[in-house]
Structures are given as C-alpha cells and as structure tokens.
Amino acid sequence: MKRTKDEVIGIAFSKLKPKNNEVFADIGCYSCKVSAFFSPYVKKVYAVDVNLSNVDGKLLKECKNIELIQAHGVEFLETADDVDLIFFGGTDRIEEMIKLAFNMGVSRCCISAARMEVAVKAKKALETIDVFREILAVNVWRGYNLAGYTAFRPINPVFLVFGHI
C-alpha cells in the first residue's frame, strides 16, 4: 500500500505548524495516514479523495474529528469555506487547487509530489499568488541488517512545496 512516509509527514507537520482551533484538509488522502496523524492537533480534518477504497479504517478508529469526503480536490475546494491549512497528497489539477485554496482563505499548504515537474508547477502556482515559501527534496534511507552489518535502503524520494500567507 502506498502511503506517505512517517518522516515526510513529520517534515510537513513541522512546517505547517497546525493549531488546535484550525481545520485541516488532506486532499488526495489515499489511506488517511496524514489525516490520522494531524487529527489530534486540529479541530477538524477533511480527508478528501476521489476513491475512498484505499482508506485504512484501522488508522481512523480513534480519530473522531475526521470527515471522509469522496470528491476531487477541486470539487471540495469549490464548496469548502472553513479550511485553514492543507496537505495535497493528490496533485491532479494542482494549480487550480492552489488558487482555489488561497482564494477561500487557506493560510498554509504543503504539496507532496513524486515528480519534479509537478513540484515545479506547484512552486510556480504559489509564486503567482505570492505565497511560495520553500521547496524541499526529501530522501530517506532506512537501515536494515545485511550479513550482520547495517546497510541502508532508499525510500522513494519526494518533493515538498510549501505556501504560506
């Protein structure tokens, strides 16, 4: 199952700095791993995806403030009006989603992109509305035992792009 890595969630969390009175949206939530992580730290979480069949119910058992929404991020953002910060795990139509998000009053966002071209598109979209803050290339290597010694195995790299008013 493809999920956002814990280390990537940690970086996004530290940069987004959620507050307990804020509403968080996880757009392109897939398994809801990011939603479940942010849940204890915010007032409400919207977990949005076009396909909710990948949601991991075990992750959500203790999360009472998560609302699952089956929709494209654009559709969700066209009707939402109470979101303060967003993690974009899905990047289809990312430029449109970024514009909608900041027009509705979002103050901070993080875009997670596996492809450099998508990360650059997101960066340019944030620059266009003067909210771009930073872009990171994150590559994590996990240790494992190899013939009695420690070796490292890379985890797929990801780009994180941050916007902030």
C-alpha atoms as an extended CHARMM CRD file, in Angstrom:
* protein
*
       165  EXT
         1         1  MET       CA              0.0000000000        0.0000000000        0.0000000000  PROA      1               0.0000000000
         2         2  LYS       CA              1.4110000000        3.3890000000       -0.9710000000  PROA      2               0.0000000000
         3         3  ARG       CA              1.3730000000        5.7530000000        1.9700000000  PROA      3               0.0000000000
         4         4  THR       CA              3.1040000000        8.9610000000        2.8800000000  PROA      4               0.0000000000
         5         5  LYS       CA              6.2060000000        8.0470000000        4.8720000000  PROA      5               0.0000000000
         6         6  ASP       CA              6.3130000000        8.9840000000        8.5670000000  PROA      6               0.0000000000
         7         7  GLU       CA              9.4110000000       11.1140000000        8.0190000000  PROA      7               0.0000000000
         8         8  VAL       CA              7.6850000000       13.1080000000        5.2650000000  PROA      8               0.0000000000
         9         9  ILE       CA              4.6130000000       13.6270000000        7.4720000000  PROA      9               0.0000000000
        10        10  GLY       CA              6.9330000000       14.8560000000       10.2470000000  PROA      10              0.0000000000
        11        11  ILE       CA              8.5100000000       17.4470000000        7.9680000000  PROA      11              0.0000000000
        12        12  ALA       CA              5.1230000000       18.6130000000        6.6610000000  PROA      12              0.0000000000
        13        13  PHE       CA              3.7650000000       18.8410000000       10.2100000000  PROA      13              0.0000000000
        14        14  SER       CA              6.7520000000       20.8650000000       11.4470000000  PROA      14              0.0000000000
        15        15  LYS       CA              6.4300000000       23.3320000000        8.5720000000  PROA      15              0.0000000000
        16        16  LEU       CA              2.6180000000       23.6680000000        8.6300000000  PROA      16              0.0000000000
        17        17  LYS       CA              2.5240000000       24.1460000000       12.4280000000  PROA      17              0.0000000000
        18        18  PRO       CA             -1.1590000000       23.2450000000       12.9470000000  PROA      18              0.0000000000
        19        19  LYS       CA             -3.0980000000       24.8030000000       15.8230000000  PROA      19              0.0000000000
        20        20  ASN       CA             -5.8940000000       23.1430000000       17.8020000000  PROA      20              0.0000000000
        21        21  ASN       CA             -8.5100000000       25.6580000000       16.6100000000  PROA      21              0.0000000000
        22        22  GLU       CA             -7.7680000000       25.1280000000       12.9000000000  PROA      22              0.0000000000
        23        23  VAL       CA             -9.3900000000       22.9900000000       10.2180000000  PROA      23              0.0000000000
        24        24  PHE       CA             -7.0730000000       20.7730000000        8.1660000000  PROA      24              0.0000000000
        25        25  ALA       CA             -7.7390000000       19.2270000000        4.7510000000  PROA      25              0.0000000000
        26        26  ASP       CA             -5.8540000000       16.2130000000        3.4250000000  PROA      26              0.0000000000
        27        27  ILE       CA             -6.5770000000       16.3280000000       -0.2970000000  PROA      27              0.0000000000
        28        28  GLY       CA             -5.6680000000       13.1280000000       -2.0810000000  PROA      28              0.0000000000
        29        29  CYS       CA             -5.7420000000       11.3780000000        1.2920000000  PROA      29              0.0000000000
        30        30  TYR       CA             -5.3830000000        7.8150000000       -0.0770000000  PROA      30              0.0000000000
        31        31  SER       CA             -5.0220000000        5.7230000000        3.1350000000  PROA      31              0.0000000000
        32        32  CYS       CA             -5.7090000000        8.6650000000        5.5070000000  PROA      32              0.0000000000
        33        33  LYS       CA             -2.3100000000        8.3040000000        7.1690000000  PROA      33              0.0000000000
        34        34  VAL       CA             -1.6900000000       12.0670000000        7.0460000000  PROA      34              0.0000000000
        35        35  SER       CA             -5.2560000000       12.7780000000        8.2210000000  PROA      35              0.0000000000
        36        36  ALA       CA             -4.8710000000       10.4380000000       11.1990000000  PROA      36              0.0000000000
        37        37  PHE       CA             -1.5310000000       11.9960000000       12.1570000000  PROA      37              0.0000000000
        38        38  PHE       CA             -2.8720000000       15.5730000000       12.1000000000  PROA      38              0.0000000000
        39        39  SER       CA             -6.2010000000       14.6720000000       13.7520000000  PROA      39              0.0000000000
        40        40  PRO       CA             -5.1910000000       15.0910000000       17.4380000000  PROA      40              0.0000000000
        41        41  TYR       CA             -3.6740000000       18.5160000000       16.7510000000  PROA      41              0.0000000000
        42        42  VAL       CA             -6.5260000000       20.2700000000       14.9220000000  PROA      42              0.0000000000
        43        43  LYS       CA            -10.2300000000       20.9850000000       15.4250000000  PROA      43              0.0000000000
        44        44  LYS       CA            -11.3860000000       19.1050000000       12.3070000000  PROA      44              0.0000000000
        45        45  VAL       CA             -9.9330000000       17.1140000000        9.4090000000  PROA      45              0.0000000000
        46        46  TYR       CA            -11.4060000000       16.7130000000        5.9460000000  PROA      46              0.0000000000
        47        47  ALA       CA             -9.9640000000       13.5940000000        4.2700000000  PROA      47              0.0000000000
        48        48  VAL       CA            -10.6940000000       14.0310000000        0.5720000000  PROA      48              0.0000000000
        49        49  ASP       CA            -10.0940000000       11.5780000000       -2.2610000000  PROA      49              0.0000000000
        50        50  VAL       CA            -11.7790000000       10.5480000000       -5.4920000000  PROA      50              0.0000000000
        51        51  ASN       CA            -11.5500000000        6.9190000000       -4.3680000000  PROA      51              0.0000000000
        52        52  LEU       CA            -12.0510000000        6.0680000000       -0.6930000000  PROA      52              0.0000000000
        53        53  SER       CA            -11.4670000000        2.3290000000       -1.1640000000  PROA      53              0.0000000000
        54        54  ASN       CA             -7.8460000000        2.6990000000       -0.0030000000  PROA      54              0.0000000000
        55        55  VAL       CA             -8.7390000000        4.2960000000        3.3460000000  PROA      55              0.0000000000
        56        56  ASP       CA             -7.2270000000        2.3260000000        6.2260000000  PROA      56              0.0000000000
        57        57  GLY       CA            -10.0390000000        2.0120000000        8.7650000000  PROA      57              0.0000000000
        58        58  LYS       CA             -7.5720000000        0.9780000000       11.4870000000  PROA      58              0.0000000000
        59        59  LEU       CA             -5.9310000000        4.3970000000       11.2370000000  PROA      59              0.0000000000
        60        60  LEU       CA             -9.2470000000        6.1590000000       11.8350000000  PROA      60              0.0000000000
        61        61  LYS       CA            -10.5840000000        4.1700000000       14.8100000000  PROA      61              0.0000000000
        62        62  GLU       CA             -9.5790000000        6.7590000000       17.4060000000  PROA      62              0.0000000000
        63        63  CYS       CA             -9.9700000000        9.8090000000       15.1710000000  PROA      63              0.0000000000
        64        64  LYS       CA            -13.3500000000       11.3400000000       15.9610000000  PROA      64              0.0000000000
        65        65  ASN       CA            -12.8030000000       14.5900000000       14.0670000000  PROA      65              0.0000000000
        66        66  ILE       CA            -12.1680000000       13.2150000000       10.5580000000  PROA      66              0.0000000000
        67        67  GLU       CA            -14.8110000000       13.6000000000        7.8690000000  PROA      67              0.0000000000
        68        68  LEU       CA            -14.2750000000       11.4110000000        4.7920000000  PROA      68              0.0000000000
        69        69  ILE       CA            -15.2980000000       13.0710000000        1.5340000000  PROA      69              0.0000000000
        70        70  GLN       CA            -15.3250000000       11.3090000000       -1.8190000000  PROA      70              0.0000000000
        71        71  ALA       CA            -14.6030000000       14.0770000000       -4.3080000000  PROA      71              0.0000000000
        72        72  HSD       CA            -11.8680000000       15.5850000000       -6.4100000000  PROA      72              0.0000000000
        73        73  GLY       CA             -9.9370000000       18.2840000000       -4.5640000000  PROA      73              0.0000000000
        74        74  VAL       CA            -11.2490000000       20.9450000000       -6.9560000000  PROA      74              0.0000000000
        75        75  GLU       CA            -14.8690000000       19.9840000000       -6.2150000000  PROA      75              0.0000000000
        76        76  PHE       CA            -14.1820000000       20.0180000000       -2.4850000000  PROA      76              0.0000000000
        77        77  LEU       CA            -12.4290000000       23.4020000000       -2.5590000000  PROA      77              0.0000000000
        78        78  GLU       CA            -15.2310000000       24.9740000000       -4.6160000000  PROA      78              0.0000000000
        79        79  THR       CA            -17.6550000000       24.3590000000       -1.7420000000  PROA      79              0.0000000000
        80        80  ALA       CA            -15.4740000000       24.3410000000        1.4020000000  PROA      80              0.0000000000
        81        81  ASP       CA            -15.2370000000       27.5500000000        3.3820000000  PROA      81              0.0000000000
        82        82  ASP       CA            -13.6320000000       26.7010000000        6.7130000000  PROA      82              0.0000000000
        83        83  VAL       CA            -10.2220000000       25.2060000000        5.8540000000  PROA      83              0.0000000000
        84        84  ASP       CA             -7.1100000000       26.7920000000        7.3700000000  PROA      84              0.0000000000
        85        85  LEU       CA             -4.3270000000       24.5030000000        6.1500000000  PROA      85              0.0000000000
        86        86  ILE       CA             -3.9610000000       21.8010000000        3.5020000000  PROA      86              0.0000000000
        87        87  PHE       CA             -1.7510000000       18.8470000000        2.6870000000  PROA      87              0.0000000000
        88        88  PHE       CA             -2.0230000000       17.9960000000       -1.0050000000  PROA      88              0.0000000000
        89        89  GLY       CA             -1.1620000000       14.3330000000       -1.4820000000  PROA      89              0.0000000000
        90        90  GLY       CA             -3.0090000000       14.2920000000       -4.7940000000  PROA      90              0.0000000000
        91        91  THR       CA             -1.7010000000       16.6620000000       -7.4490000000  PROA      91              0.0000000000
        92        92  ASP       CA             -4.1350000000       16.3250000000      -10.3720000000  PROA      92              0.0000000000
        93        93  ARG       CA             -5.0810000000       19.9240000000      -11.3300000000  PROA      93              0.0000000000
        94        94  ILE       CA             -2.7350000000       21.2320000000       -8.6180000000  PROA      94              0.0000000000
        95        95  GLU       CA             -2.5270000000       24.7860000000       -9.9830000000  PROA      95              0.0000000000
        96        96  GLU       CA             -6.3010000000       25.1290000000       -9.8950000000  PROA      96              0.0000000000
        97        97  MET       CA             -6.4950000000       23.6720000000       -6.3800000000  PROA      97              0.0000000000
        98        98  ILE       CA             -3.8020000000       26.0360000000       -5.0740000000  PROA      98              0.0000000000
        99        99  LYS       CA             -5.6210000000       29.0700000000       -6.4670000000  PROA      99              0.0000000000
       100       100  LEU       CA             -8.9720000000       27.9270000000       -5.0340000000  PROA      100             0.0000000000
       101       101  ALA       CA             -7.4180000000       27.1650000000       -1.6410000000  PROA      101             0.0000000000
       102       102  PHE       CA             -5.8190000000       30.5560000000       -1.1160000000  PROA      102             0.0000000000
       103       103  ASN       CA             -8.8400000000       32.3990000000       -2.5670000000  PROA      103             0.0000000000
       104       104  MET       CA            -11.0440000000       30.7150000000        0.0700000000  PROA      104             0.0000000000
       105       105  GLY       CA             -8.7660000000       31.7860000000        2.9250000000  PROA      105             0.0000000000
       106       106  VAL       CA             -6.3140000000       28.9290000000        3.4690000000  PROA      106             0.0000000000
       107       107  SER       CA             -3.2030000000       30.3050000000        5.1700000000  PROA      107             0.0000000000
       108       108  ARG       CA             -0.7380000000       27.4080000000        4.7210000000  PROA      108             0.0000000000
       109       109  CYS       CA             -0.2860000000       24.4360000000        2.4390000000  PROA      109             0.0000000000
       110       110  CYS       CA              2.1210000000       21.6400000000        1.6340000000  PROA      110             0.0000000000
       111       111  ILE       CA              2.1790000000       19.8710000000       -1.7040000000  PROA      111             0.0000000000
       112       112  SER       CA              3.7450000000       16.4060000000       -1.8110000000  PROA      112             0.0000000000
       113       113  ALA       CA              4.8870000000       15.4900000000       -5.3170000000  PROA      113             0.0000000000
       114       114  ALA       CA              6.7550000000       12.4330000000       -6.5420000000  PROA      114             0.0000000000
       115       115  ARG       CA              7.6020000000       14.1090000000       -9.8620000000  PROA      115             0.0000000000
       116       116  MET       CA              9.8730000000       17.1230000000      -10.2060000000  PROA      116             0.0000000000
       117       117  GLU       CA              7.7460000000       18.6590000000      -12.9600000000  PROA      117             0.0000000000
       118       118  VAL       CA              4.6780000000       18.6220000000      -10.7110000000  PROA      118             0.0000000000
       119       119  ALA       CA              6.6760000000       20.1740000000       -7.8590000000  PROA      119             0.0000000000
       120       120  VAL       CA              7.8290000000       22.9610000000      -10.1930000000  PROA      120             0.0000000000
       121       121  LYS       CA              4.2180000000       23.5250000000      -11.3650000000  PROA      121             0.0000000000
       122       122  ALA       CA              3.1320000000       23.8350000000       -7.7360000000  PROA      122             0.0000000000
       123       123  LYS       CA              6.0150000000       26.1960000000       -6.9500000000  PROA      123             0.0000000000
       124       124  LYS       CA              5.1080000000       28.4430000000       -9.8900000000  PROA      124             0.0000000000
       125       125  ALA       CA              1.4180000000       28.4410000000       -8.9210000000  PROA      125             0.0000000000
       126       126  LEU       CA              2.3350000000       29.5270000000       -5.3840000000  PROA      126             0.0000000000
       127       127  GLU       CA              4.7110000000       32.2060000000       -6.7210000000  PROA      127             0.0000000000
       128       128  THR       CA              1.9550000000       33.5700000000       -8.9700000000  PROA      128             0.0000000000
       129       129  ILE       CA             -0.1520000000       34.4070000000       -5.9130000000  PROA      129             0.0000000000
       130       130  ASP       CA              2.9060000000       35.4340000000       -3.8490000000  PROA      130             0.0000000000
       131       131  VAL       CA              2.6490000000       32.7180000000       -1.1800000000  PROA      131             0.0000000000
       132       132  PHE       CA              5.5750000000       30.4470000000       -2.1190000000  PROA      132             0.0000000000
       133       133  ARG       CA              7.8600000000       29.7860000000        0.8570000000  PROA      133             0.0000000000
       134       134  GLU       CA             10.0770000000       26.7860000000        0.1580000000  PROA      134             0.0000000000
       135       135  ILE       CA             10.6450000000       23.6190000000       -1.8430000000  PROA      135             0.0000000000
       136       136  LEU       CA             12.3980000000       20.5540000000       -0.4420000000  PROA      136             0.0000000000
       137       137  ALA       CA             13.6540000000       17.3000000000       -1.9420000000  PROA      137             0.0000000000
       138       138  VAL       CA             13.2820000000       14.6570000000        0.7700000000  PROA      138             0.0000000000
       139       139  ASN       CA             15.1030000000       11.3500000000        0.5250000000  PROA      139             0.0000000000
       140       140  VAL       CA             15.0100000000        8.9480000000        3.4600000000  PROA      140             0.0000000000
       141       141  TRP       CA             17.1260000000        5.8160000000        3.7670000000  PROA      141             0.0000000000
       142       142  ARG       CA             16.1480000000        3.0790000000        6.2290000000  PROA      142             0.0000000000
       143       143  GLY       CA             18.6880000000        0.7940000000        7.8510000000  PROA      143             0.0000000000
       144       144  TYR       CA             18.4980000000       -2.9950000000        7.6700000000  PROA      144             0.0000000000
       145       145  ASN       CA             20.7030000000       -5.9400000000        8.5890000000  PROA      145             0.0000000000
       146       146  LEU       CA             22.9470000000       -7.1960000000        5.8130000000  PROA      146             0.0000000000
       147       147  ALA       CA             25.2080000000      -10.0980000000        6.7580000000  PROA      147             0.0000000000
       148       148  GLY       CA             25.4710000000       -8.8860000000       10.3460000000  PROA      148             0.0000000000
       149       149  TYR       CA             26.1210000000       -5.2580000000        9.4370000000  PROA      149             0.0000000000
       150       150  THR       CA             23.9020000000       -2.2580000000        8.8630000000  PROA      150             0.0000000000
       151       151  ALA       CA             23.1390000000       -1.2470000000        5.3110000000  PROA      151             0.0000000000
       152       152  PHE       CA             20.6590000000        1.3180000000        4.0640000000  PROA      152             0.0000000000
       153       153  ARG       CA             17.8130000000        1.0230000000        1.5890000000  PROA      153             0.0000000000
       154       154  PRO       CA             16.3940000000        4.1810000000       -0.0240000000  PROA      154             0.0000000000
       155       155  ILE       CA             12.7300000000        5.0650000000        0.1840000000  PROA      155             0.0000000000
       156       156  ASN       CA             11.3130000000        6.8020000000       -2.8770000000  PROA      156             0.0000000000
       157       157  PRO       CA             12.2320000000       10.4960000000       -2.7920000000  PROA      157             0.0000000000
       158       158  VAL       CA              9.5110000000       13.1210000000       -2.6760000000  PROA      158             0.0000000000
       159       159  PHE       CA              9.3340000000       16.8700000000       -3.2080000000  PROA      159             0.0000000000
       160       160  LEU       CA              7.5470000000       19.0380000000       -0.6500000000  PROA      160             0.0000000000
       161       161  VAL       CA              6.4410000000       22.5060000000       -1.7210000000  PROA      161             0.0000000000
       162       162  PHE       CA              5.1900000000       24.9520000000        0.9060000000  PROA      162             0.0000000000
       163       163  GLY       CA              2.9900000000       28.0100000000        0.6200000000  PROA      163             0.0000000000
       164       164  HSD       CA              2.1600000000       30.4300000000        3.4120000000  PROA      164             0.0000000000
       165       165  ILE       CA              0.3730000000       33.7710000000        3.5820000000  PROA      165             0.0000000000
